[in-house]
XYZ file of C-alpha atoms in Angstrom:
479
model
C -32.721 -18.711 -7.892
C -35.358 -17.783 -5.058
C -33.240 -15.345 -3.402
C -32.149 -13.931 -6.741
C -35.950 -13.417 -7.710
C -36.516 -11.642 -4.198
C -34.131 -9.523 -5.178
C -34.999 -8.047 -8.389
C -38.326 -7.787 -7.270
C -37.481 -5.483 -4.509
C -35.111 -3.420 -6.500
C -38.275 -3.159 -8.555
C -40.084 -1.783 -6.014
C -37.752 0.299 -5.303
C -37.340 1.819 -8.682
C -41.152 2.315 -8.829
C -41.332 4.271 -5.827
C -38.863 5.941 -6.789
C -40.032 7.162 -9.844
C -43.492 7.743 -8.394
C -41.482 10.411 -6.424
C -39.736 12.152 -9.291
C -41.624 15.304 -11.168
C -42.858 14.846 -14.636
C -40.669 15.900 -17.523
C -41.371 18.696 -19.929
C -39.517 18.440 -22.887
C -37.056 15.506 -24.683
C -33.297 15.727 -26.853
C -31.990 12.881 -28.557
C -28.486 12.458 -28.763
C -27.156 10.534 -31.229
C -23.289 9.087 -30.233
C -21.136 6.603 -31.445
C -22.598 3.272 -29.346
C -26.166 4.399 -30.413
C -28.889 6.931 -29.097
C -29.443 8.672 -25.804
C -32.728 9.939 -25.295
C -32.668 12.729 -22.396
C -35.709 13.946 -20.630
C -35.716 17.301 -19.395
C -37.040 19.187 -16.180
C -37.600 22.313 -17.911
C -39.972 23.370 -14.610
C -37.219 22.301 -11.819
C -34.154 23.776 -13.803
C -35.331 26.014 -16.030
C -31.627 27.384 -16.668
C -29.649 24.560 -17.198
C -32.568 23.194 -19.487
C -32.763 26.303 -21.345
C -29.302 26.276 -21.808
C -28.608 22.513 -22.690
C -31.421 22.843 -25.383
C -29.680 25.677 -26.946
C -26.145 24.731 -26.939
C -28.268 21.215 -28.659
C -29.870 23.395 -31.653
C -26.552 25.304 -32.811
C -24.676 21.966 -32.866
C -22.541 22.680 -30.063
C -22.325 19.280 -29.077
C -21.406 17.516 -32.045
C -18.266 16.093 -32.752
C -17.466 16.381 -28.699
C -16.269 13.495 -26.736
C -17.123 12.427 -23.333
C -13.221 12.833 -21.976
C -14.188 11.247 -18.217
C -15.187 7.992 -17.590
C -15.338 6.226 -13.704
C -17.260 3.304 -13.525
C -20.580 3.059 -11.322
C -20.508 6.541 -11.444
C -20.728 8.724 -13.667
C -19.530 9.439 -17.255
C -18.909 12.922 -18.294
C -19.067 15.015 -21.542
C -20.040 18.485 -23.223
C -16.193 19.987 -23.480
C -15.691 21.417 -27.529
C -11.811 21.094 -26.110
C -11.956 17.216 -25.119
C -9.815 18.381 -22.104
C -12.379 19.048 -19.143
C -11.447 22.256 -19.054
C -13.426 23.970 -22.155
C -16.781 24.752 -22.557
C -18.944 28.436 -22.320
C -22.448 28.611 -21.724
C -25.116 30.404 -23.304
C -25.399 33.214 -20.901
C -22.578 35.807 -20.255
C -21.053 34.037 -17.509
C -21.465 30.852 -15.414
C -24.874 30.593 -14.622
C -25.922 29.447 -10.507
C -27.087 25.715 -9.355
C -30.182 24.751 -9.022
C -31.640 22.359 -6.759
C -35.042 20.784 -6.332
C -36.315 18.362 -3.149
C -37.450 15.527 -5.444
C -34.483 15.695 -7.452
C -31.838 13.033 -5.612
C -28.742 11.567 -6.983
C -30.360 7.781 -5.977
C -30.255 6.422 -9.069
C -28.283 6.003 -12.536
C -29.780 7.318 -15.986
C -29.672 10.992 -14.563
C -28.333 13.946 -15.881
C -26.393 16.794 -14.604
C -24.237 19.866 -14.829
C -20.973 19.210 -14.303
C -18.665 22.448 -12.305
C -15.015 23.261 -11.578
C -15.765 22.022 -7.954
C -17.073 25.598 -7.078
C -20.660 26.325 -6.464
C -22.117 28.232 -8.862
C -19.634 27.892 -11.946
C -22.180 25.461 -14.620
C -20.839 26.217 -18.199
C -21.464 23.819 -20.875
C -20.419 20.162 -19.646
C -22.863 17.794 -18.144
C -22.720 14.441 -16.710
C -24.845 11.184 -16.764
C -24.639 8.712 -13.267
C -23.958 5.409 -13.521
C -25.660 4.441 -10.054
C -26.331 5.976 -7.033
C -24.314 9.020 -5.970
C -25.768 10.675 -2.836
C -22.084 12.514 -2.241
C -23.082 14.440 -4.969
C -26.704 15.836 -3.514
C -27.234 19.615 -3.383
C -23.513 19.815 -5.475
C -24.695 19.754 -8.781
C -27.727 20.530 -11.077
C -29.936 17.644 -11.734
C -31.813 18.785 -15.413
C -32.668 15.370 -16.638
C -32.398 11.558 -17.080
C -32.305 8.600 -19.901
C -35.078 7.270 -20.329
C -36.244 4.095 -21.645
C -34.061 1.249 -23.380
C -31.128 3.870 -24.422
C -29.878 3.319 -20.744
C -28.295 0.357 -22.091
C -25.880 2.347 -24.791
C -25.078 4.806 -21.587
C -24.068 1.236 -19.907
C -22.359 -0.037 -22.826
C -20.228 3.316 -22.935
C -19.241 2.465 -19.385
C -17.744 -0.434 -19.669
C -14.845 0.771 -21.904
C -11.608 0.542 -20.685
C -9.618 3.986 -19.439
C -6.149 4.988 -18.131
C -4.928 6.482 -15.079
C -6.491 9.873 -15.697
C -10.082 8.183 -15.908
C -9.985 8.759 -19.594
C -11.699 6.561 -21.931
C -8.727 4.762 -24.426
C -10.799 5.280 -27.009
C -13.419 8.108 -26.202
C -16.776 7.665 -27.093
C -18.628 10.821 -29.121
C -21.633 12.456 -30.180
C -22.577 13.072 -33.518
C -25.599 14.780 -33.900
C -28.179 16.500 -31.040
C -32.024 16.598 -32.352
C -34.406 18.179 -30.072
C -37.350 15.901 -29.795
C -39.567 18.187 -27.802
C -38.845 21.822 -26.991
C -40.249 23.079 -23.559
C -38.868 26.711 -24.357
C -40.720 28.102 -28.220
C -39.007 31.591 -27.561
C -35.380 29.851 -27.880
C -33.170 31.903 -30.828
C -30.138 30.012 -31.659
C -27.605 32.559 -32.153
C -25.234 30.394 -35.132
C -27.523 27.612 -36.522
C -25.802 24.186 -37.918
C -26.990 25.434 -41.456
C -25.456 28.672 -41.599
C -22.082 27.099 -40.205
C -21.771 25.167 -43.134
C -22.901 27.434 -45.891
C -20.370 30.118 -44.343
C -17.418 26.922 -44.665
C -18.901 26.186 -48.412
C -18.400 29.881 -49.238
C -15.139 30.146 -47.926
C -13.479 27.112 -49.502
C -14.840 28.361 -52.580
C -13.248 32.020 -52.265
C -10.267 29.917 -51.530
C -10.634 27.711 -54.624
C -8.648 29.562 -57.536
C -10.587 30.256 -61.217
C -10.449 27.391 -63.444
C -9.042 27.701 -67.255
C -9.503 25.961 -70.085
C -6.018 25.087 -71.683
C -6.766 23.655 -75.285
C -2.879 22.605 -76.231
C -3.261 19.946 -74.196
C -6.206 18.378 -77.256
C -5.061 17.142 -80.715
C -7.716 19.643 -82.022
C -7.121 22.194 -79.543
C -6.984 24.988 -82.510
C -10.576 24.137 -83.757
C -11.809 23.912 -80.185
C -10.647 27.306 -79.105
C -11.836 29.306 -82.195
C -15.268 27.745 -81.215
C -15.478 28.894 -77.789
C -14.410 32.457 -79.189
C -17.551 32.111 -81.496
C -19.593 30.890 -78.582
C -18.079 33.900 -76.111
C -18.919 36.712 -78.934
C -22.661 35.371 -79.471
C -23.760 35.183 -76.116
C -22.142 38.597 -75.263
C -24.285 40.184 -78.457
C -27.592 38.184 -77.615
C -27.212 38.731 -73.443
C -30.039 36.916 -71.894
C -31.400 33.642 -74.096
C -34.582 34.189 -75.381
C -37.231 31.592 -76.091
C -38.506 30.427 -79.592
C -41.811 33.042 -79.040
C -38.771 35.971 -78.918
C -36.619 34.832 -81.230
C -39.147 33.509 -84.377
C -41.182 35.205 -86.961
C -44.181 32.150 -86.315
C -47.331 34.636 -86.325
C -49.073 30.892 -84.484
C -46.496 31.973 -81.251
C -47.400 34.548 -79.327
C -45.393 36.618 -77.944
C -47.452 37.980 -75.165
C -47.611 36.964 -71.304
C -50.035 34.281 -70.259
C -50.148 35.623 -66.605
C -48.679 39.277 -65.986
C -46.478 40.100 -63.131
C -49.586 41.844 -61.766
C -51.320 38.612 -61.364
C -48.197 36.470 -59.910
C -47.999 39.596 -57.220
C -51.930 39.127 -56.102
C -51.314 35.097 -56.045
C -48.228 35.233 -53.974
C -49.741 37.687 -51.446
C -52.690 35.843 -51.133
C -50.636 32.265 -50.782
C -48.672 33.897 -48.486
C -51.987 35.522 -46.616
C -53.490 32.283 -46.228
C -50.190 30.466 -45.237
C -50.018 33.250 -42.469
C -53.612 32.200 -41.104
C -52.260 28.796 -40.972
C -49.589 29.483 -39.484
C -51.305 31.398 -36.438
C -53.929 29.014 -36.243
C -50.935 26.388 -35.355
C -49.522 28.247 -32.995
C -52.796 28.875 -31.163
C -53.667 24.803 -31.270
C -49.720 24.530 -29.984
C -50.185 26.993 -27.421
C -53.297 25.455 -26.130
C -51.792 22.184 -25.933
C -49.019 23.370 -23.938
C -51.508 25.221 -21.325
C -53.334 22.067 -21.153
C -50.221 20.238 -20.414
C -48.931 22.665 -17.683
C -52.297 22.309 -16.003
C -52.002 18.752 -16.239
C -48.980 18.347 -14.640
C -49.659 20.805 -12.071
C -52.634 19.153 -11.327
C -50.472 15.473 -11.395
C -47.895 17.557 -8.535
C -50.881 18.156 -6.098
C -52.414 14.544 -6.454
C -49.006 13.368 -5.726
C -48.296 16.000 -2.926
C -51.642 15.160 -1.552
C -51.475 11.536 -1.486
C -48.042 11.524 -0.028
C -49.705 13.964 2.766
C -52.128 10.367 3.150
C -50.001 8.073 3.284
C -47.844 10.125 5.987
C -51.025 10.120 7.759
C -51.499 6.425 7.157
C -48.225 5.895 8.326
C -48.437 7.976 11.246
C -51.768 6.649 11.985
C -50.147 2.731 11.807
C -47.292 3.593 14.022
C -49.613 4.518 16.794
C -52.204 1.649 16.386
C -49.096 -0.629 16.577
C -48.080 0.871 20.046
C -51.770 0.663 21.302
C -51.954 -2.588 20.349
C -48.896 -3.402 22.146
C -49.772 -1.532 25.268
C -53.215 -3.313 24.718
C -51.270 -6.955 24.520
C -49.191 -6.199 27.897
C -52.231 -5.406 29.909
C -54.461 -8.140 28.722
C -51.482 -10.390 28.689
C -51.651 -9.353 32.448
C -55.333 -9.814 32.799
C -55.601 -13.238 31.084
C -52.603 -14.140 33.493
C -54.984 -13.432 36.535
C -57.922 -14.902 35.398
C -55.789 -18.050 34.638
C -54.751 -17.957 38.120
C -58.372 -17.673 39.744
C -59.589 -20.301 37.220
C -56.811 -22.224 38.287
C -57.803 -21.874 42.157
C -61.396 -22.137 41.554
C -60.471 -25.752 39.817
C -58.495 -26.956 42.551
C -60.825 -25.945 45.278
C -63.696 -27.904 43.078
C -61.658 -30.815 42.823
C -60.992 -30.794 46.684
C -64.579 -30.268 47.877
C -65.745 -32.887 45.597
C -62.959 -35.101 46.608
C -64.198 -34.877 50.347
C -67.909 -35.203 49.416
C -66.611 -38.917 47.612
C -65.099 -39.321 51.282
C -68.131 -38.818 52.538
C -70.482 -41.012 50.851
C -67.872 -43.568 51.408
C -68.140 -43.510 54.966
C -71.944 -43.455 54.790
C -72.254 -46.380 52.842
C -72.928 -49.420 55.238
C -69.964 -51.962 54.744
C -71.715 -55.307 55.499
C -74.758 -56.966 54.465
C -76.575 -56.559 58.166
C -75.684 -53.024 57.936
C -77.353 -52.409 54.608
C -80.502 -54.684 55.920
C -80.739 -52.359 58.910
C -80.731 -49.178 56.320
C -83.450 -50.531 54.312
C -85.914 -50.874 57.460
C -85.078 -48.067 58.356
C -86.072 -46.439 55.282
C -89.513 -48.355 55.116
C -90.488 -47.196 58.335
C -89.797 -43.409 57.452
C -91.772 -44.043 54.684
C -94.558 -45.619 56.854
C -94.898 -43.029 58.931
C -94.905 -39.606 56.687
C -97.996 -42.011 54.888
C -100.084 -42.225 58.116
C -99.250 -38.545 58.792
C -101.309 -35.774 57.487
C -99.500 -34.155 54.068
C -99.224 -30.883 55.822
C -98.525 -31.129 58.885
C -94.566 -32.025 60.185
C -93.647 -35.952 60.446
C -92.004 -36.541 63.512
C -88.668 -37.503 62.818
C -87.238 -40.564 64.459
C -84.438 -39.172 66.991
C -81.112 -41.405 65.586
C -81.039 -39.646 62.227
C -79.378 -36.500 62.553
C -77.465 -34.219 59.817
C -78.030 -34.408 56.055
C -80.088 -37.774 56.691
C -82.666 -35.375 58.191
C -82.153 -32.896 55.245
C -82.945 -35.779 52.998
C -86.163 -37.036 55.494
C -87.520 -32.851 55.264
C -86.725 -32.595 51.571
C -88.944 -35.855 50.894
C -91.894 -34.835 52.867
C -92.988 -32.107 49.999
C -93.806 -34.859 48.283
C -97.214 -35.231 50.318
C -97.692 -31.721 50.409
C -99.805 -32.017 46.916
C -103.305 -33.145 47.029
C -104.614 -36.553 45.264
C -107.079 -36.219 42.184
C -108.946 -38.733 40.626
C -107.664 -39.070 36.988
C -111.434 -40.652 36.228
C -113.338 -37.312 37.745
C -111.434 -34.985 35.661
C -111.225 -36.677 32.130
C -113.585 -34.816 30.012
C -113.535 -36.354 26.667
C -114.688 -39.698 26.184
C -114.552 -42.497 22.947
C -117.365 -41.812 20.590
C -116.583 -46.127 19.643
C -116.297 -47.301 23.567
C -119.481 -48.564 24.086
C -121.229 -48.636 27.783
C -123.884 -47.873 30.282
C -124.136 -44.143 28.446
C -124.497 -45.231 25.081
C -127.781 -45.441 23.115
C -129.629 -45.976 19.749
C -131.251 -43.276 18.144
C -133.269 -43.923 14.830
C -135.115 -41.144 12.783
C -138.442 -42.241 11.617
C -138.735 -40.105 8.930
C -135.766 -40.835 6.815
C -136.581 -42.824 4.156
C -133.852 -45.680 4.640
C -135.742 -46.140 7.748
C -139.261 -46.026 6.148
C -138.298 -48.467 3.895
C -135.970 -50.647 7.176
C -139.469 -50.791 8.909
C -141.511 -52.234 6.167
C -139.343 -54.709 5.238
C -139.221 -55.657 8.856
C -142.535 -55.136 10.133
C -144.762 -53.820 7.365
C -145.744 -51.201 9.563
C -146.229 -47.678 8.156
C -145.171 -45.587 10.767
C -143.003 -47.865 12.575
C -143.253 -50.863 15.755
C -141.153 -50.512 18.420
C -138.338 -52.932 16.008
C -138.913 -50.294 13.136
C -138.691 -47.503 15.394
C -135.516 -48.151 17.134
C -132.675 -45.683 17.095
C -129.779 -45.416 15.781
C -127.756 -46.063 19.010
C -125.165 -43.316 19.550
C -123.074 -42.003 22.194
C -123.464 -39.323 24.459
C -121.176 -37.520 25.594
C -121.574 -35.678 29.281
């Protein structure tokens, strides 16, 4: 079910873009056959010719009553021969008229419509074709003038799946009865012998044909009686001639005989009916005119968007084709590059490993094995230590002569640590706790506040303050 899905959706696609190629139509016949109706669109622009003749041939009634004598199936089924042979058929010019191809017109598809020849360029009469599928052996072969559109594709189908004999005729043909043109892309079109006029010329010809009737009265039981009155009727309406109304024939002075509206009158109406139904009918065919300007300029306007976004997506395409070989001439060399910088990365790795490998060696060799060993260290140590103390911070400790190599590194790289001079955390503070009380810190009192006025009398008595009433209030000083 997946893959079946898949598939209809690309044939989809395919159909779309296909039809996005294809030019619009101008102009639509309906054909009306015996399994139901065939709507043809026309492309009166692209084959002007065989459209102007498959319309006409269409509004005389050429086509009706014909058969389509050829059937092959997922091809094509053809029709258009008055003769049912596949030999008939005349256009509507003098002669055969020429082919006519167009670049977006392709035999890729079925639904479309086309002339059908003798096999010789050139020689397009009256029969046409419709393709059951694709048919590219056909391209540049035969005129393309139109396609089925919409759901009457499905009576084309239907047609095709009748059974034929050896000659690729259908056992029982199918026909079309009637041709109605929907939408006429050419206004100056004259059919030469209308549908109408057939008939009325067959009507007046059977009658010609058809003898006089008579009235024979032996064959009634009062056939005497009956034939003396139709003398008496005869003889009257020879004397009286036209019949004449009651206002002609009666003495009744309340009927008048005279015209309500004289001929005069009818004369001026008519004209001026006939005036105003002229107007109308200009005005129309300005509005129709109009409309079909408008249209043209549409759809030439719809041909260049097309043209020019085909021209785009060329570009596009163009444009894609070469980022893709950039980009792949872009993989191979960083491909190349990320291979080399693997392979230093690789060797830079290794030749960490290795050097830290032998400084592990190292140190392991260093490190004293036995306790006495590690005792001896530790002295040794101290007394460094010792020394670079009772030695002045800048000038150069003597270093004892047994240590040699990165022991004396390590003996040089500690003596920077007396190169800084000490300072007495106490001499440099500058702030100092207001609540911390000490040697600093003092009372201070203000005599004059009254808190303390009243302090010192309740204490002393004194006015002015004693040396307790005077204290104070103690308070620190900062310095």
């Amino acid at each position: 079910q997946h893959y079946f899905i898949q598939s209809n959706l690309r044939d989809y696609s395919i159909m779309s873009s296909i039809y996005n190629l294809e030019p619009v139509t101008k102009g639509k016949v309906l054909l009306t056959t015996s399994h139901g109706e065939v709507e043809v669109e026309l492309w009166a622009r692209e084959a002007p010719k065989a459209c102007r003749n498959f319309v006409q041939l269409c509004m005389e009634g050429y086509y009706n009553g014909t058969i389509f004598h050829r059937l092959v199936k997922n091809f094509c089924i053809q029709g258009g021969d008055p003769t049912g042979t596949g030999t008939g058929g005349k256009s509507i010019y003098t002669a055969d008229f020429p082919d006519e191809f167009h670049q977006r017109l392709k035999f890729c598809r079925r639904g479309l419509v086309a002339m059908a020849n003798s096999g010789v360029p050139n020689s397009n009469a009256s029969q046409f074709f419709i393709t059951l599928g694709e048919t590219p052996e056909l391209q540049k072969k035969h005129t393309i003038f139109g396609k089925v559109s919409g759901n009457t594709i499905f009576n084309v189908l239907q047609m095709s799946e009748l059974e034929t004999d050896n000659d690729e005729r259908p056992l029982e043909p199918p026909s079309i009865k009637s041709a109605e043109i929907l939408n006429n892309p050419f206004e100056d079109i004259i059919p030469r012998i209308t549908e109408t006029t057939d008939k009325k010329e067959k009507k007046k010809e059977k009658k010609k044909s058809q003898m006089k009737g008579t009235k024979n009265f032996k064959l009634l039981s009062f056939g005497e009686e009956a034939e003396e009155d139709e003398e008496q009727v005869q003889e009257a309406s020879s004397k009286l001639g036209k019949i004449s109304s009651a206002h002609d024939v009666s003495q009744d002075p309340k009927l008048s005989k005279e015209v309500a509206v004289s001929a005069a009158e009818l004369e001026e109406q008519r004209e001026t009916v006939m005036s105003q139904a002229e107007k109308i009918r200009e005005k129309l065919k300005k509005e129709l005119e109009e409309a079909k300007e408008e249209a043209a300029t549409v759809s030439t306007e719809n041909d260049d968007k097309v043209k020019t976004l085909k021209d785009e997506a060329d570009k596009l395409m163009n444009e894609i084709k070469g980022i893709g070989k950039e980009e792949k001439t872009n993989q191979g060399a960083s491909s190349e590059k990320d291979a080399r910088l693997n392979e230093e990365e690789k060797q830079t790795v290794n030749q960490f490993r290795r050097k830290l490998k032998e400084f592990k060696e190292q140190q392991l060799e260093k490190k004293p094995k036995t306790k006495s060993q590690r005792e001896n260290q530790a002295l040794l140590i101290l007394e460094k230590f010792k020394k670079l103390k009772e030695t002045d911070a800048k000038e150069e400790p003597a270093i004892p002569d047994n240590i040699e190599g990165e022991e004396e590194e390590d003996m040089l790289n500690s003596i920077n640590l007396f190169s800084h001079s000490l300072v007495d955390a106490a001499r440099t503070a500058k702030v100092k706790d207001a609540n911390v009380l000490d040697d600093d810190t003092y009372e201070i009192y203000d005599p004059r506040h009254p808190i303390n006025v009243r302090k010192r009398q309740k204490e002393g008595g004194g006015d002015k303050g004693t040396e307790k009433g005077g204290k104070w209030k103690r308070t620190k000083i900062l310095t």
